[in-house]
Coordinates of C-alpha atoms in Angstrom, one line a residue:
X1 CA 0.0 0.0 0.0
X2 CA 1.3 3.9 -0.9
X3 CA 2.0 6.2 1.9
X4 CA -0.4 8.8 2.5
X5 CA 2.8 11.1 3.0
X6 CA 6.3 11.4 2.4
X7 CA 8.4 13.3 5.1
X8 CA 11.4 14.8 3.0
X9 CA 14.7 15.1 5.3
X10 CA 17.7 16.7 3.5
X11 CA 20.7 16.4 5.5
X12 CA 23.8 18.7 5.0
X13 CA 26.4 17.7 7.6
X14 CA 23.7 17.4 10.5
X15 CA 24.3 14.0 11.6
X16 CA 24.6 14.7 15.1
X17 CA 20.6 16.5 15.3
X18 CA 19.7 13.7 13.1
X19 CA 18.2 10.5 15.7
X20 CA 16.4 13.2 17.2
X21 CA 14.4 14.1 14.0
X22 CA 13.9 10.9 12.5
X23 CA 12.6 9.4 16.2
X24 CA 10.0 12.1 15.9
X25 CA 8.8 10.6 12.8
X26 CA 8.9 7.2 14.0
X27 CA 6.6 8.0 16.8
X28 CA 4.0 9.8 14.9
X29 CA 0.5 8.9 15.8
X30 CA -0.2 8.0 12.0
X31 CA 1.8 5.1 10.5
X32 CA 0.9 5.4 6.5
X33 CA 4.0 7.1 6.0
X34 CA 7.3 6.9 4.4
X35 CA 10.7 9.2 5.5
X36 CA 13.1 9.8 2.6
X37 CA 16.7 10.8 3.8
X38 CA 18.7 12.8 1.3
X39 CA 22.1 12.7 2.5
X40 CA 23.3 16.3 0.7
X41 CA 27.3 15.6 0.4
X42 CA 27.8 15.5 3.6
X43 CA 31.4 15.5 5.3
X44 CA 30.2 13.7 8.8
X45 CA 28.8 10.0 9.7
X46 CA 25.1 10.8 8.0
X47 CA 25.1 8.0 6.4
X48 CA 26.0 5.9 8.8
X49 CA 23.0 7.5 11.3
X50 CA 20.5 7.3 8.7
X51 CA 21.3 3.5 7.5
X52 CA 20.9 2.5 10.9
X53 CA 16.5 4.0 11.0
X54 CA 16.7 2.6 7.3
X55 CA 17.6 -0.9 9.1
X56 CA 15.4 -0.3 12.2
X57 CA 12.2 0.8 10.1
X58 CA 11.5 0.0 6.4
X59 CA 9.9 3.0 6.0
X60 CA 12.8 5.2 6.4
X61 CA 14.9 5.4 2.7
X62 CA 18.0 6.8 2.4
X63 CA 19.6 8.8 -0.9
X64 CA 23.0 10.4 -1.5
X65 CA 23.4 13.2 -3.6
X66 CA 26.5 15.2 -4.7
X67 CA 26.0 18.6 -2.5
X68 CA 23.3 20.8 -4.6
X69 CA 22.3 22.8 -1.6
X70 CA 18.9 22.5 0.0
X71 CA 16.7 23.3 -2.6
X72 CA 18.1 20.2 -4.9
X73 CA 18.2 18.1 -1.9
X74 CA 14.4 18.5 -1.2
X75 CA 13.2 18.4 -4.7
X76 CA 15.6 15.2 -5.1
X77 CA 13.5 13.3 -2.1
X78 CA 10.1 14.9 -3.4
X79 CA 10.6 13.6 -6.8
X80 CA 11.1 10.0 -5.2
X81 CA 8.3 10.0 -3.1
X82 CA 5.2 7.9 -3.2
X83 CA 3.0 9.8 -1.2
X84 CA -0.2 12.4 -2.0
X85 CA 1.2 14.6 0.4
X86 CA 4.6 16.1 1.1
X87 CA 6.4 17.2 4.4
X88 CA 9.5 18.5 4.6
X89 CA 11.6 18.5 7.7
X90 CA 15.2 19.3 8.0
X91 CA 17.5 17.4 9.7
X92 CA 17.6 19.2 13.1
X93 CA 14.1 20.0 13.5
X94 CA 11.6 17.9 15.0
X95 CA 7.6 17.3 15.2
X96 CA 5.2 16.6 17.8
X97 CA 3.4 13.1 17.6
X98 CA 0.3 14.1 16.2
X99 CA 1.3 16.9 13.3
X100 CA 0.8 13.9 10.3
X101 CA -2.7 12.7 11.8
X102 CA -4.1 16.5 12.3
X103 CA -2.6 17.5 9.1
X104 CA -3.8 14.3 6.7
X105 CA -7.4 14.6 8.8
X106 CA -7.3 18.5 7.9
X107 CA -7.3 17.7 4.1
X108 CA -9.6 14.9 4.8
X109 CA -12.4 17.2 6.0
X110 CA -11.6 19.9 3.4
X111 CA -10.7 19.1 0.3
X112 CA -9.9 22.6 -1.1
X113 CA -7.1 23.2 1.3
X114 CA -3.6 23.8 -0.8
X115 CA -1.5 24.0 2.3
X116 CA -1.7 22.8 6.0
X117 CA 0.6 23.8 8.9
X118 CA 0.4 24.9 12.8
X119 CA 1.8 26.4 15.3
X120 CA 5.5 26.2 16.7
X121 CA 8.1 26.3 19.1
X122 CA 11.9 27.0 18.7
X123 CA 14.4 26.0 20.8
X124 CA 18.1 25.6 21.7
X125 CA 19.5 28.6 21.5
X126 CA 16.6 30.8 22.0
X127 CA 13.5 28.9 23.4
X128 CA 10.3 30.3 23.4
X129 CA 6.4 30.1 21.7
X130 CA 6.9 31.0 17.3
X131 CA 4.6 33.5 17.2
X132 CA 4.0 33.9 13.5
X133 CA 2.0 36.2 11.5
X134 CA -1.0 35.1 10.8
X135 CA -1.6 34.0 7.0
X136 CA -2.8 35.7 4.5
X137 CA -1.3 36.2 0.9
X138 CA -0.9 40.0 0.9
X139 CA 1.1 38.9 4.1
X140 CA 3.1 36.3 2.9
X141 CA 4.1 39.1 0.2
X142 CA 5.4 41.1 2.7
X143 CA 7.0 38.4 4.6
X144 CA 7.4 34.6 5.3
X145 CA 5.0 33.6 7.8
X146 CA 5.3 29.7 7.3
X147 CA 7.8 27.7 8.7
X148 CA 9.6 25.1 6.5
X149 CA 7.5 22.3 7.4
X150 CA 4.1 22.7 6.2
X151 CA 1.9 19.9 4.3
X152 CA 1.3 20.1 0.5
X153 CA 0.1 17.8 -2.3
X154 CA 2.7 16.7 -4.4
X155 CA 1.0 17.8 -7.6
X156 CA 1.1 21.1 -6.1
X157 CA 5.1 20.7 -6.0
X158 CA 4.9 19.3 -9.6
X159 CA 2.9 22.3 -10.7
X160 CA 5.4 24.9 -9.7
X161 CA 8.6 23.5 -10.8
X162 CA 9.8 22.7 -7.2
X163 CA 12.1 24.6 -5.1
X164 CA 14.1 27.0 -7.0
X165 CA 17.7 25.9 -6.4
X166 CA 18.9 29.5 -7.3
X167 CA 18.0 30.0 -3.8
X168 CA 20.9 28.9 -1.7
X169 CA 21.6 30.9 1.6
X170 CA 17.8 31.0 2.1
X171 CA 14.5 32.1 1.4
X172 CA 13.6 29.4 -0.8
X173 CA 10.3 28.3 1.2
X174 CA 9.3 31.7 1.0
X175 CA 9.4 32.1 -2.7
X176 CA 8.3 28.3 -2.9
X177 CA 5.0 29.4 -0.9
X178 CA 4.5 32.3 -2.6
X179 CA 4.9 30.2 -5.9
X180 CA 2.3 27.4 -4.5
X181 CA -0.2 29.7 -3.5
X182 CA -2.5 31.8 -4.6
X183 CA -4.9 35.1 -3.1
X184 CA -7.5 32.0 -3.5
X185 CA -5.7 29.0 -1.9
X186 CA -7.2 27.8 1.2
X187 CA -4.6 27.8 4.1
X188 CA -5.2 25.9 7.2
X189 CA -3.2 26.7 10.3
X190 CA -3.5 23.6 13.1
X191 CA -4.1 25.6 16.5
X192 CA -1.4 23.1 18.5
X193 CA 2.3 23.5 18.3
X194 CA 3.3 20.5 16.5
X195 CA 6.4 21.5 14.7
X196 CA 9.7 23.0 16.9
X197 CA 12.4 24.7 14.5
X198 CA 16.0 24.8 16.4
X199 CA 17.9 27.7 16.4
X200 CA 21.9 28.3 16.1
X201 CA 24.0 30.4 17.3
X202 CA 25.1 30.2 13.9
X203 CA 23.4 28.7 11.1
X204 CA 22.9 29.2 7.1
X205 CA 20.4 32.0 8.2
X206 CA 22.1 33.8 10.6
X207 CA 25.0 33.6 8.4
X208 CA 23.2 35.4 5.3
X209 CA 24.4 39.0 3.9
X210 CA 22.6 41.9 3.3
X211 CA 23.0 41.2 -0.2
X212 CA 22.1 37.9 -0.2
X213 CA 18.5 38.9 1.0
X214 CA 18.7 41.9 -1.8
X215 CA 19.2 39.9 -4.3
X216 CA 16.9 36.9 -3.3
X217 CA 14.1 39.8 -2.2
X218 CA 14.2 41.3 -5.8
X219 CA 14.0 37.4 -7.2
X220 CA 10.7 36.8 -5.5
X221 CA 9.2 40.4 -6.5
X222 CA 10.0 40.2 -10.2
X223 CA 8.3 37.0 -10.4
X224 CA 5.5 38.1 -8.4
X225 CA 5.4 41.8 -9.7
X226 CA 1.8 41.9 -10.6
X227 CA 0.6 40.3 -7.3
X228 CA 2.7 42.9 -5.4
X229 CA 1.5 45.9 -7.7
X230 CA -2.4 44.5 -6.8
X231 CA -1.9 44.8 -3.3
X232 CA 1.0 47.6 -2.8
X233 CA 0.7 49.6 -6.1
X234 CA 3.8 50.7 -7.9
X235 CA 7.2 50.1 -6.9
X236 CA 7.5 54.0 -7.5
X237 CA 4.9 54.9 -5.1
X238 CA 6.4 53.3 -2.6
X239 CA 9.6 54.3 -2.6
X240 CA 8.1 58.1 -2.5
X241 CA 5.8 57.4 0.5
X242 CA 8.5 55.4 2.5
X243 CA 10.7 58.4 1.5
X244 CA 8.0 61.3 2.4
X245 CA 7.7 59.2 5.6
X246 CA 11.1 59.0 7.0
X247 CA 11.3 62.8 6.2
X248 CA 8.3 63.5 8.4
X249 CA 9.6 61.1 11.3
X250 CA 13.5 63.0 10.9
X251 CA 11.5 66.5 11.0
X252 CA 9.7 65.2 14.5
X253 CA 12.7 63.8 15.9
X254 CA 14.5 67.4 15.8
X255 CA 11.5 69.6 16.8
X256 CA 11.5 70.7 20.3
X257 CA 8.7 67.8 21.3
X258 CA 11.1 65.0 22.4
X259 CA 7.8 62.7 23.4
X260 CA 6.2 63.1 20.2
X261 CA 9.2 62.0 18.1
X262 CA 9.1 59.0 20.1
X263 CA 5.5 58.5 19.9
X264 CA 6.3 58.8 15.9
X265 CA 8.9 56.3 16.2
X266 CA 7.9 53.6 18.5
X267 CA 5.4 51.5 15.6
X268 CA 8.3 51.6 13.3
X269 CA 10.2 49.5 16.9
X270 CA 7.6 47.2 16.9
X271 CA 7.2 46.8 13.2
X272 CA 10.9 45.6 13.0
X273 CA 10.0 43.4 16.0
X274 CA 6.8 42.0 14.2
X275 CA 9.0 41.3 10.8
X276 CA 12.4 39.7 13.6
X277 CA 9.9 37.3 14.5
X278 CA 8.9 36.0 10.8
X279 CA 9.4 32.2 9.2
X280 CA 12.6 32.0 7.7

């Protein structure tokens, strides 16, 4: 019998965060699933960690790739995989028992749904609740407010083109979401944390450059210009309102009135705050 799901675990050098990821899997609530290992190039004793849950369960496969960075390593395990539905999960994160049950029940009870996640946790580093921005497109336009991890059809994959593997210091589930969905789709968020993202103190992330995120930021609006031009209006207005804006807030900030200036300024504190706190 097919898997209802595939869980997708690229690994890049991870080994160690590995056992701890793949036992999440194996105690999942539902059992009509399958976990494809994509061993990325890496360096450490992957393969030996993942051959072991490839002996222990038969449900666990393993691949090796030449490093192609995450994007390849995902669409490599995605383009293998037997299920309807797709989870990715990287190789130190981790999900609570019942994510695969909620999430296959979800689409169950709603056929229309493109996309199903839930709430989460990180931890490590930094522990505390993922407070994410709730979904909406016009939202996800601005920023990524979906972790990683989220539940999609395959076909859906199919129907983009997959993860774009131009994207390789990050970003690339944000353009892939923005890609998969639609000002239409049907998003279902579980109300449960069921997914917990670990954080670094230094990771491919943290480690990105400004222009990295230029450059990756200016990929995902030219592909998406007439979205952003429905909801924003022209890239021209913009730039003159943010520009008008800042001059007002400079003006306030010299005037005699210390309080206002700071009454000006504290939304643009808790904007960057807000936009800190997003999915990727």
């Amino acid at each position: 019998m097919l898997p209802a799901i595939s869980i997708i675990v690229p690994c890049y050098n991870q080994a160690e965060f590995l056992p701890e990821t793949l036992n999440s899997v194996l105690t999942q609530t539902a059992a009509n699933w399958e976990c494809i290992i994509v061993n990325d190039g890496s360096t450490d004793v992957t393969e030996t960690v993942a051959k072991k849950w490839v002996a222990k369960d038969e449900r666990f496969k393993y691949i090796y790739q030449q490093n192609g960075g995450l994007s390849a390593a995902r669409n490599t395990g995605i383009e293998l995989a037997k299920g309807e539905y797709i989870l990715p999960l990287d190789a130190d994160d981790w999900i609570g028992t019942e994510y695969i049950e909620k999430a296959l029940k979800a689409y169950e009870v709603n056929k229309n749904l493109k996309l199903v996640y839930c709430q989460a946790k990180k931890f490590g580093a930094q522990n505390y609740r993922w407070d994410l921005v709730p979904y909406t497109y016009q939202n996800l336009l601005i920023n990524n407010c979906i972790f990683c991890s989220a539940v999609f059809r395959k076909s859906s994959w199919q129907q983009t083109g997959g993860y774009n593997v131009h994207f390789k210091r990050g970003l690339e589930d944000w353009d892939f979401w923005i890609r998969l969905l639609n000002p239409e789709s049907e998003v279902y968020q579980i109300p449960e944390i069921l997914f917990y993202y670990r954080t670094k103190q230094q990771s491919m992330l943290t480690s990105m450059q400004d222009d990295d995120i230029e450059t990756y930021r200016n990929l995902i609006y030219n592909a998406q210009i007439e979205n952003y031009r429905k909801y924003f209006g022209s890239y021209i207005k913009i730039l003159h309102e943010n520009f008008m804006l800042k001059d007002q807030v400079k003006r306030l900030s010299k005037s005699n009135s210390y309080k206002t200036g700071n009454w000006v300024l504290k939304p643009f504190a808790l904007i960057k705050r807000l936009f800190n706190n997003n999915a990727y």
